[in-house]
Structure formats: structure tokens, C-alpha cells
Amino acid sequence: MNFNKIIDGNKLPVLFIGSGFSRRYLNSPTWDKLLTIVYQKMGKTEFDFTALKSRVSNKSENRGLTDGEINAIVAEEIEREFNDYFYESDLIKKFPEWVKEGYNPFRKCVSDIVSDLDILEDKVEEINAFKSLKNKIMAIITTNYDLLIENLFSLPKESIFIGQPQLFNPRSVEVNELYKIHGCITDPNNIVITRKDYNTFKETAKLFSAKLLTLISENPVIFIGYSINDPNIQQTLSDLVRCLSKEQIEDLKNHFYLIEYNDGEQNLIEKQYLFHAKSYTGEETVFPITVISTDNYLEIYNQLSLLTPAMNLNTVRQVKRILKDIVVQSVESNPESDEVITIFMDDISKLKQNHEKFAIAIGNIKDINSAYGYSLRPIEDILEDVLFNNKNLNNKRLIKDTYEKSYLKIKRILPIYKYLVDFTKEELNDCPKVSTYIKEHRRLEDYLNSNIIKSLRNVPEGNSLEQMPKFGNFYNKFIWIIKNINNLDLEEIKVFLQSTFHEYAAFNNNQKSDFRRLVSIYDLYAFKKWIIMK
């Protein structure tokens, strides 16, 4: 499958998320239904809306327009009618804050309808799988107004950019960011919904296209819940294609992916599609894309969760943002010269946004580790390396400098056996804290406390993770795996831990402790058999 090339490649995808995404998880109304609900607040009926849309559609100047273009005209008429009605009806008494806050009544009404939605109960498993992609996605672009994506990914305010004017915000670093190009319910007056709004959007389309080209020219693009026939997307894709050679255009089938909703289909049916992209000026370009037809979005998210970023995206984003601040400040007039500190790259995540200026060592990772040591390496790095074997660590330096001199100064449970393969008894004698830790952590029972042992009494047995009950929290999963670890396949446990690791940064302290304990137990079972203690 071409889709597998995303997983096997070294580029994280950009997601285009459209209204179908919110309809799937929030049961959000269609554009027709949304406008109907607003119309009904004026005492109108569904038939009244249908009649209005029919009248607009049958005007001679509107024949040949798409349904979306017709709805934009209808929205414009309803806005005018609703706003007049609002000030002359009891609605102004019911919502006086709309007036006090300076809201456009129609747009505020639309925003309130969209904000009053909850995640559907039968989609919770899919949503949780999607949440695990937070550090697997380079950026998200959406035309949706709701807050679903930023809430699922717990995005900070500085990573959310609303409307076209924000596309080139100086705070943007194009990593792990959300671009809401049609506005947001947090700013109702500026949502894109009427014909005038869309015309304004078209007039500034070059700005939109330039930003999107920056994001998607180097990264695969996945459309979810999005109509690929949207004129904004067509303009951007046309701009991109015109910059490519014939051979590069052919490769686009491995660059653009459309997740096509197919009711009830549990397989991922892949097909090639020749996409006809038309620009605002009418120029048409044809190129191939890959279409994945399915109703099994859980499998889509599970496959994407196998992506392994070279570096934590939170760290990358913070580095880029701080470096951008330093560059901006360096070209401005500043009579005070700030001291520049030197910091090891792994400690970036400990810095705050207003931290002092700093220098970063760049070069071969082995050379940097050799020169600057291991004493401050984050524990998260160790967990990741045990699960993914991707940090190229020097085992002896790690044990002697990191474990002996830092980690084991306090009592804690950590994975260690992976790094003991090359150690002799004499070398371990030079690391008394490590030696003590090993003696005290030889069996499963050595990793458990009294509360865990007590909890294990009521845990059901099983021989495969497929038999694990549908627990709602990590602790229950953690306990179940410990209870049945002697019956489970280690590779199966590793895959589970790998998929869960990407939620680690969002865990609370108790969840992080449980996760470290389970990784440590996995380390004991996976690597101790290779260690011969002399």
C-alpha cells in the first residue's frame, strides 16, 4: 500500500481536517442544518429554509454554482434577516451580552450552536487513538470553527493561529501547530461563512497558498473529513503542481492521501485517483493522489501512531520558537547585552519561554554525547530508547554517568538491563548504586508495592492483549499486564508500550510513575536473560 510509505518514511504528515471530522465525533450539523437551526430561532421552519435556498438557487445569475457557493449566498441573506430580527425581538433580552460584547448576532448564534456539542460516546476509542497522534503530526489545517482539535491535543494558545492574517504570525514555527483558516468560535465576528467572507478569502488566496505550500511541499498530506474539491485546496494544490516536474507530479500519489468515508467498510481500500485541481482563475492541473476508502478510522490512527519522530516535537517547537526570539532580538536595537548560556540539547524542554539566551551544540550525536556527557539526560529518553532503540546511546557512559551519578541518587524504579550487556563484574563494582539496584530488582515482585500487589488479586487472567477488558484508564491496563505478564508475548507488550509512550508527556505524575514501572518490568523480561552476572 502507498499509505504504508508514510509510516516507513522520515517525514511527519500535515493533516487537512474538514467538517466531516466534526460530524463524525461531535455529530455537528451540516452547513444546511446549521443555517436551518439559525433560521428556526426566528420562528421559521425547515420548509422556509428550503424555500429560501431554492429561491437563491434558481436565480439566473446563480445557476451553475456549487452547493457550497449557494449556501454562502443563503448565509448572507440569513445574516441580514437575523440581525434585523435580533434587535426587534425578545432575543436581545435573552442574550444582552451579545450586545455588550459587540458580537454580530448571526455569527454569535452560529458559534454558540457549534460550541454546544459533545463527543459521541461510541467514538471515544477512535478519539483516544487520534489523541495519541499529537507528537506524530507536523501541523493541522482546518476549516472547522469548533475547539475539538485544540482540546484533544491540549494545544497552548501560542500554537493556535486563527484566520488568514495569522498565517504568517511571527510566533509561528510550523511545528505541532493548528491553523484555523476559516476562523474559530472564540472570535465569532470573523468566521468565514457568507459569500462576502469567501470572496475576501479568495482575494487574499496567495497568502493562504504561500503558507500551505511551505507546510506541504516537504511533508505528506492527509485529508480527513475534508472535501478535496474545496476551491481553497484546489488553488493551493494547483500552485504546488505548477512548480514541479513531470516526474515529481507522478510521485504525488505518494504525497497526498484522502481518507474517504465509506459507511461500514472495515478494510482500508486503497485506490489511485487522478485529481483535477482548478485554480481560482480556472486553470486546471491533473495529478495522482491516493484515496483510502474506509469507515475504520481507528485503524488509520493506529497505523499513523507507528510514526517515530527523530525528536520530540514539543522540544523542536520550543527550540525553534526560542531561537526565533533570539534572532529577532539580535537585529533589534538593544542597549543591554544579555548573557548567553550554553545548554545541552536534551534540557531544552526544561526551559521557559522567557528564559535567558542560550547556545546549542549541533553535530554528530555520538560526538556531542562524548563531549558533553550523560549526567543530565531526561528519563523520557531512556524510556523511548528501551522501546524504540533509537537514541544511539553509549551504554557504559549511560550507566556510569547517568545512572550512578544522577538517576540512582534517589530511590526510584527505572529500566536498566538493556544497558548492562557489555558490563563485567569488575566494572559494576565501580558503580555501587547500580550494583545495589540490580540486586534489589531481579524479580517481578521487586518492582511492585503493596498497593499494586493488593490490586492484582481481583484482576482477570488472559493470554493475549486482545483479551484485555476495555479499561477506561491506564492504571487498569497496567495492572492487567502485570498480572498476566508471564502469559503474554513480549513483542505484544512492547507494541502496547510504544503506542502508549506518545501520551507520556500528557500523563499526570501517577500515570508517569506507572508507565515507567511497566517499561522497567518489560526491560527486566526482555533483556535480563542476556545478562550473565559473574
XYZ file of C-alpha atoms in Angstrom:
534
model
C 0.000 0.000 0.000
C 1.175 3.542 -0.765
C -0.196 4.547 2.641
C 2.495 2.416 4.280
C 5.111 4.721 2.774
C 4.055 7.409 5.243
C 4.822 5.078 8.125
C 8.095 3.918 6.610
C 9.224 7.422 5.599
C 11.013 10.029 7.677
C 8.534 12.889 7.208
C 5.643 13.603 9.547
C 2.323 14.341 7.818
C 0.276 17.521 7.649
C -3.426 16.961 8.319
C -6.199 18.817 6.497
C -9.267 18.400 8.696
C -12.708 19.346 7.443
C -16.312 19.368 8.606
C -16.707 15.592 8.187
C -14.297 15.119 11.100
C -16.502 17.109 13.481
C -19.652 15.419 12.171
C -18.091 12.028 12.927
C -17.094 12.841 16.517
C -19.414 15.672 17.599
C -22.400 14.993 15.350
C -22.027 18.610 14.293
C -24.667 19.859 11.854
C -24.142 20.071 8.119
C -23.990 23.545 6.617
C -27.670 23.254 5.582
C -28.678 22.077 9.059
C -26.630 24.803 10.783
C -28.320 27.548 8.767
C -31.711 25.900 9.331
C -31.217 25.957 13.124
C -30.375 29.664 12.991
C -33.408 30.315 10.801
C -35.656 28.445 13.241
C -34.614 30.767 16.061
C -36.536 33.440 14.144
C -39.689 31.302 14.184
C -39.053 29.926 10.693
C -39.435 26.274 9.671
C -37.303 23.790 7.742
C -39.579 24.362 4.768
C -38.927 28.100 4.990
C -35.182 27.413 4.738
C -35.669 25.017 1.834
C -37.772 27.646 0.043
C -35.129 30.330 0.639
C -32.359 28.108 -0.722
C -34.485 27.155 -3.712
C -35.169 30.815 -4.487
C -31.439 31.608 -4.361
C -30.522 28.563 -6.462
C -32.990 29.376 -9.199
C -31.841 32.911 -9.803
C -30.338 33.061 -13.274
C -27.050 34.535 -12.054
C -26.623 31.671 -9.575
C -27.185 28.753 -11.925
C -24.104 26.583 -12.230
C -22.837 27.471 -8.751
C -21.812 24.668 -6.377
C -23.925 23.811 -3.334
C -21.296 25.417 -1.110
C -21.408 28.645 -3.114
C -25.227 28.663 -2.882
C -25.043 28.167 0.906
C -22.649 31.100 1.224
C -25.234 33.316 -0.519
C -28.032 31.904 1.658
C -25.923 32.567 4.775
C -25.518 36.170 3.677
C -29.276 36.639 3.351
C -29.989 34.923 6.686
C -27.337 37.071 8.386
C -29.020 40.239 7.207
C -32.501 38.986 8.184
C -31.417 37.513 11.532
C -29.558 40.617 12.682
C -32.595 42.826 11.954
C -34.831 40.351 13.782
C -32.498 40.106 16.795
C -32.743 43.788 17.714
C -36.537 43.855 17.329
C -37.355 40.609 19.171
C -37.024 39.129 22.644
C -33.657 37.635 21.640
C -31.939 40.884 22.610
C -33.329 40.470 26.151
C -32.324 36.803 26.230
C -28.762 37.494 25.083
C -27.846 41.019 26.253
C -24.168 40.008 26.490
C -24.077 39.719 22.704
C -24.711 43.428 22.523
C -22.377 44.309 25.394
C -19.525 42.305 23.836
C -20.089 43.774 20.367
C -20.927 40.483 18.674
C -22.561 40.152 15.286
C -25.769 38.341 16.425
C -25.902 35.925 13.469
C -22.278 34.881 13.823
C -22.511 34.600 17.585
C -25.589 32.389 17.171
C -23.686 30.138 14.739
C -20.734 29.948 17.148
C -22.956 29.047 20.110
C -24.586 26.222 18.136
C -21.183 24.809 17.202
C -19.822 25.150 20.748
C -22.735 23.250 22.322
C -21.565 19.829 21.115
C -20.096 16.826 22.952
C -18.017 13.881 21.738
C -20.179 10.901 20.818
C -19.821 8.021 23.294
C -19.377 5.373 20.595
C -16.391 7.264 19.171
C -14.335 7.531 22.364
C -11.915 4.745 21.334
C -11.251 6.438 17.996
C -10.804 9.799 19.689
C -8.278 8.354 22.133
C -6.347 6.846 19.232
C -6.381 10.201 17.448
C -5.128 11.950 20.604
C -2.075 9.677 20.596
C -1.017 11.320 17.306
C -0.238 14.651 18.972
C 3.515 14.304 18.502
C 3.211 12.490 15.170
C 1.733 15.377 13.182
C 3.760 18.256 11.757
C 0.764 20.614 11.564
C -3.015 20.664 11.225
C -5.000 22.900 8.897
C -8.763 23.062 9.354
C -11.786 24.984 8.153
C -13.773 23.942 11.255
C -14.825 26.566 13.804
C -15.095 24.249 16.823
C -12.482 23.603 19.532
C -12.285 19.820 19.104
C -8.719 19.579 17.811
C -7.082 22.018 20.228
C -8.857 20.359 23.162
C -7.865 16.836 22.090
C -4.221 17.815 21.659
C -4.187 20.245 24.625
C -2.565 22.848 22.385
C -1.280 26.003 24.060
C -2.642 29.333 22.837
C 0.643 30.216 21.131
C 0.299 27.155 18.854
C -3.144 28.108 17.512
C -3.461 30.576 14.619
C -6.898 31.800 13.597
C -7.764 33.244 10.212
C -5.594 34.208 7.240
C -3.992 37.226 8.961
C -2.435 34.784 11.454
C -0.853 32.528 8.828
C 2.451 34.391 8.987
C 2.336 35.291 12.655
C 5.939 35.813 13.840
C 5.262 33.351 16.673
C 4.620 30.516 14.215
C 7.375 27.905 13.943
C 5.399 25.470 11.730
C 5.762 22.553 14.141
C 2.832 20.982 16.026
C 0.608 23.975 15.241
C -3.058 24.395 14.309
C -4.183 26.782 11.572
C -7.923 27.571 11.612
C -8.202 29.235 8.237
C -11.986 29.858 8.350
C -11.987 31.260 11.870
C -12.991 29.983 15.294
C -15.914 30.199 17.702
C -13.613 32.116 20.062
C -13.825 35.021 17.600
C -17.372 34.774 16.156
C -17.302 38.037 14.228
C -14.545 36.789 11.925
C -15.712 33.306 10.941
C -15.888 32.632 7.182
C -19.476 31.736 6.317
C -21.027 34.201 3.832
C -20.377 34.946 0.177
C -18.609 38.174 1.141
C -16.346 36.242 3.539
C -15.386 33.725 0.856
C -14.753 36.475 -1.689
C -12.419 38.172 0.785
C -10.713 34.821 1.332
C -10.191 34.462 -2.417
C -8.723 37.961 -2.688
C -6.014 37.008 -0.203
C -5.603 33.465 -1.545
C -1.915 33.979 -2.353
C -1.178 34.420 1.347
C -3.061 31.232 2.125
C -1.348 29.310 -0.676
C 2.129 30.502 0.313
C 1.735 29.236 3.876
C 0.283 25.913 2.806
C 2.976 25.397 0.202
C 5.588 25.918 2.916
C 3.942 23.241 5.048
C 3.077 20.632 2.448
C 5.883 20.817 -0.098
C 8.169 18.660 2.077
C 5.612 16.651 4.065
C 2.947 14.111 3.100
C -0.587 15.475 3.336
C -3.639 13.611 4.652
C -7.156 14.939 4.082
C -9.672 13.781 6.732
C -13.327 14.807 6.712
C -12.468 17.265 4.011
C -13.820 17.745 0.529
C -10.843 17.754 -1.766
C -12.999 19.740 -4.197
C -12.886 22.787 -1.921
C -11.751 25.765 -4.068
C -9.174 26.879 -1.479
C -7.484 23.480 -1.530
C -7.671 23.287 -5.308
C -5.936 26.660 -5.624
C -3.113 25.597 -3.313
C -2.612 22.220 -4.986
C -2.619 23.879 -8.410
C 0.063 26.336 -7.249
C 2.177 23.474 -5.938
C 1.856 21.295 -9.015
C 2.867 24.109 -11.362
C 6.230 24.224 -9.555
C 7.004 20.530 -10.132
C 8.493 18.454 -12.915
C 6.564 15.660 -14.640
C 8.378 13.033 -12.550
C 7.640 14.913 -9.327
C 3.970 15.182 -10.251
C 3.842 11.401 -10.699
C 5.235 10.991 -7.184
C 2.330 12.966 -5.739
C 0.367 9.756 -5.333
C 2.845 9.067 -2.523
C 2.419 12.589 -1.150
C -1.319 13.290 -0.997
C -3.770 10.969 0.732
C -7.538 11.347 1.012
C -9.364 9.357 3.698
C -12.703 8.738 2.009
C -15.629 7.841 4.278
C -17.202 4.526 3.205
C -20.040 3.583 5.554
C -19.467 0.215 7.234
C -16.240 -0.667 5.370
C -13.720 -2.068 7.878
C -10.877 -2.675 5.425
C -8.607 0.061 4.107
C -9.353 0.007 0.390
C -6.652 1.885 -1.475
C -7.066 3.276 -4.966
C -5.397 5.816 -7.205
C -7.328 8.836 -8.357
C -6.463 11.444 -10.957
C -7.247 14.718 -9.264
C -8.305 17.680 -11.377
C -7.208 20.778 -9.459
C -8.678 24.029 -10.687
C -7.317 27.414 -9.629
C -9.440 30.494 -8.934
C -8.586 31.699 -12.438
C -9.912 28.475 -13.987
C -6.574 26.843 -14.848
C -6.748 23.074 -14.440
C -3.976 20.656 -13.468
C -4.249 16.858 -13.318
C -2.165 14.753 -10.922
C -2.499 11.472 -8.990
C -3.433 11.118 -5.336
C -4.009 8.062 -3.139
C -7.522 7.522 -1.793
C -8.118 5.309 1.265
C -11.789 4.277 1.352
C -12.926 3.077 4.794
C -15.115 3.513 7.858
C -12.335 2.109 10.071
C -10.692 5.338 11.169
C -9.338 3.586 14.245
C -7.046 1.542 12.008
C -5.922 4.722 10.210
C -4.953 6.313 13.516
C -3.295 3.129 14.795
C -1.122 2.968 11.696
C -0.157 6.631 11.996
C 0.754 6.050 15.647
C 3.643 3.879 14.400
C 5.411 7.002 13.148
C 8.570 7.677 15.145
C 9.751 11.309 15.132
C 13.515 11.779 15.265
C 12.968 14.202 18.151
C 10.081 15.092 20.443
C 8.047 17.743 18.609
C 7.466 19.717 21.800
C 11.223 20.102 22.068
C 11.593 21.010 18.400
C 8.849 23.626 18.640
C 10.322 25.174 21.757
C 13.820 25.302 20.288
C 12.593 26.933 17.084
C 10.488 29.448 18.992
C 13.277 30.466 21.356
C 15.807 30.626 18.539
C 13.416 32.791 16.539
C 13.156 35.149 19.509
C 16.933 35.326 19.713
C 17.263 36.109 16.009
C 14.573 38.790 16.165
C 16.127 40.376 19.236
C 19.613 40.279 17.728
C 18.611 42.526 14.829
C 16.750 44.985 17.028
C 18.359 47.842 18.879
C 19.069 46.620 22.370
C 21.337 48.700 24.610
C 21.601 45.899 27.165
C 23.728 42.909 26.263
C 22.266 39.734 27.752
C 24.476 36.890 28.845
C 24.255 33.832 26.600
C 24.247 30.499 28.411
C 25.247 27.125 26.947
C 22.814 24.259 27.382
C 22.731 20.591 26.405
C 20.061 19.904 23.786
C 18.243 17.351 25.948
C 17.479 20.042 28.541
C 15.560 22.287 26.141
C 12.248 21.018 27.499
C 13.183 22.424 30.919
C 13.452 25.974 29.631
C 10.666 28.501 29.858
C 9.625 30.807 27.047
C 11.216 33.800 28.783
C 14.447 32.001 29.661
C 17.862 33.516 29.041
C 19.510 33.275 25.640
C 21.386 30.059 25.128
C 23.665 28.208 22.723
C 23.031 24.744 21.326
C 25.615 22.174 20.253
C 24.941 20.872 16.739
C 26.740 17.911 15.179
C 27.033 14.161 15.215
C 25.069 12.840 18.207
C 27.868 10.473 19.244
C 30.422 13.278 19.234
C 28.136 15.579 21.226
C 27.403 12.894 23.809
C 31.109 12.154 24.120
C 31.990 15.810 24.617
C 29.178 16.885 26.949
C 28.415 13.788 28.989
C 25.296 11.992 30.108
C 24.597 13.353 33.555
C 21.538 15.418 32.611
C 19.824 13.070 30.163
C 15.997 13.090 30.585
C 14.417 9.863 31.815
C 11.951 10.129 28.935
C 14.906 9.487 26.588
C 15.660 6.216 28.372
C 12.051 5.057 28.138
C 11.984 5.869 24.436
C 15.277 4.110 23.759
C 14.215 0.948 25.593
C 11.052 0.811 23.490
C 12.334 2.036 20.121
C 16.131 1.562 20.308
C 16.619 4.919 18.586
C 18.958 7.022 20.762
C 22.377 5.548 19.866
C 23.459 5.671 23.498
C 26.834 4.647 24.849
C 25.834 2.006 27.402
C 28.869 2.372 29.642
C 28.675 6.157 29.720
C 24.984 5.929 30.484
C 25.422 3.523 33.404
C 28.495 5.217 34.896
C 27.478 8.858 34.392
C 23.692 8.903 34.204
C 22.530 6.065 36.452
C 25.341 6.039 39.001
C 25.806 9.809 39.333
C 22.261 11.048 38.766
C 19.290 8.708 38.495
C 20.042 6.430 41.436
C 20.818 9.182 43.929
C 17.192 8.785 44.937
C 15.125 5.620 45.227
C 13.181 5.009 42.016
C 12.274 2.297 39.535
C 13.869 2.533 36.112
C 14.725 0.236 33.181
C 18.410 -0.713 33.305
C 19.088 -4.200 31.945
C 19.221 -3.094 28.304
C 22.390 -1.161 29.093
C 24.226 -3.847 31.095
C 25.053 -6.181 28.217
C 28.722 -5.161 27.965
C 29.454 -4.825 31.690
C 31.805 -7.076 33.611
C 31.554 -7.735 37.332
C 34.616 -5.549 37.927
C 33.072 -2.633 36.090
C 29.879 -2.963 38.076
C 31.904 -2.895 41.321
C 32.890 0.652 40.347
C 29.170 1.565 40.310
C 27.903 0.711 43.811
C 24.474 2.354 43.369
C 23.897 0.435 40.137
C 25.043 -2.819 41.735
C 22.664 -2.332 44.646
C 19.801 -1.518 42.303
C 20.400 -4.714 40.309
C 20.483 -6.880 43.449
C 17.180 -5.357 44.565
C 15.470 -5.691 41.180
C 15.914 -9.250 39.924
C 12.287 -10.488 40.024
C 8.870 -9.146 39.097
C 7.944 -8.851 42.777
C 10.839 -6.427 43.312
C 9.044 -3.874 41.106
C 5.712 -3.999 42.964
C 4.497 -2.177 46.045
C 1.830 -3.327 48.490
C -0.960 -1.383 46.773
C -0.218 -2.977 43.414
C 0.007 -6.465 44.937
C -3.360 -5.891 46.589
C -4.900 -4.685 43.313
C -3.646 -7.769 41.454
C -5.904 -10.075 43.478
C -9.034 -9.043 41.576
C -7.522 -8.821 38.093
C -8.786 -11.354 35.494
C -6.337 -13.596 33.669
C -5.572 -13.597 29.961
C -3.106 -14.877 27.372
C -3.160 -12.017 24.855
C -3.659 -8.264 24.901
C -6.715 -8.904 22.718
C -8.292 -10.446 25.821
C -7.708 -7.325 27.914
C -11.049 -5.827 29.038
C -11.920 -2.380 27.639
C -10.497 -0.431 30.566
C -11.021 3.315 30.646
C -7.741 4.275 32.292
C -4.074 3.363 32.039
C -3.753 2.035 35.615
C -6.207 -0.818 34.971
C -4.368 -1.753 31.756
C -1.064 -1.534 33.638
C -2.300 -3.864 36.403
C -3.785 -6.340 33.925
C -0.497 -6.645 32.011
C 1.492 -7.178 35.220
C -0.965 -9.855 36.346
C -0.605 -11.733 33.060
C 2.926 -10.857 32.007
C 4.149 -14.452 32.145
C 1.410 -15.439 29.684
C 1.849 -12.530 27.255
C 4.114 -12.191 24.250
C 6.867 -9.633 24.942
C 6.619 -8.189 21.443
C 2.924 -7.569 22.044
C 3.731 -5.736 25.284
C 6.373 -3.660 23.514
C 3.920 -2.564 20.814
C 1.425 -1.563 23.502
C 4.073 0.458 25.352
C 5.251 2.075 22.119
C 1.745 3.263 21.279
C 1.201 4.484 24.853
C 4.572 6.259 25.072
C 3.324 9.063 22.856
C 0.805 10.000 25.555
C 3.525 10.093 28.241
C 4.057 13.863 28.148
C 0.353 14.436 28.912
C 0.242 11.921 31.797
C -0.104 13.092 35.386
C 2.603 12.114 37.889
C 0.885 8.867 38.937
C 0.400 7.774 35.332
C 4.033 8.546 34.508
C 5.162 6.522 37.503
C 3.011 3.551 36.455
C 4.281 3.755 32.887
C 7.948 3.863 33.985
C 7.319 0.862 36.221
C 5.791 -1.149 33.376
C 8.629 -0.234 30.978
C 11.082 -1.295 33.693
C 9.311 -4.639 34.067
C 9.374 -5.081 30.291
C 13.112 -4.279 30.393
C 13.604 -6.947 33.071
C 11.849 -9.637 30.989
C 13.278 -8.570 27.613
C 16.936 -8.025 28.494
C 17.880 -9.704 31.783
C 18.202 -13.093 30.067
C 21.091 -11.652 28.054
C 22.959 -10.560 31.175
C 25.325 -13.049 32.818
C 26.098 -11.872 36.326
C 29.535 -13.015 37.442
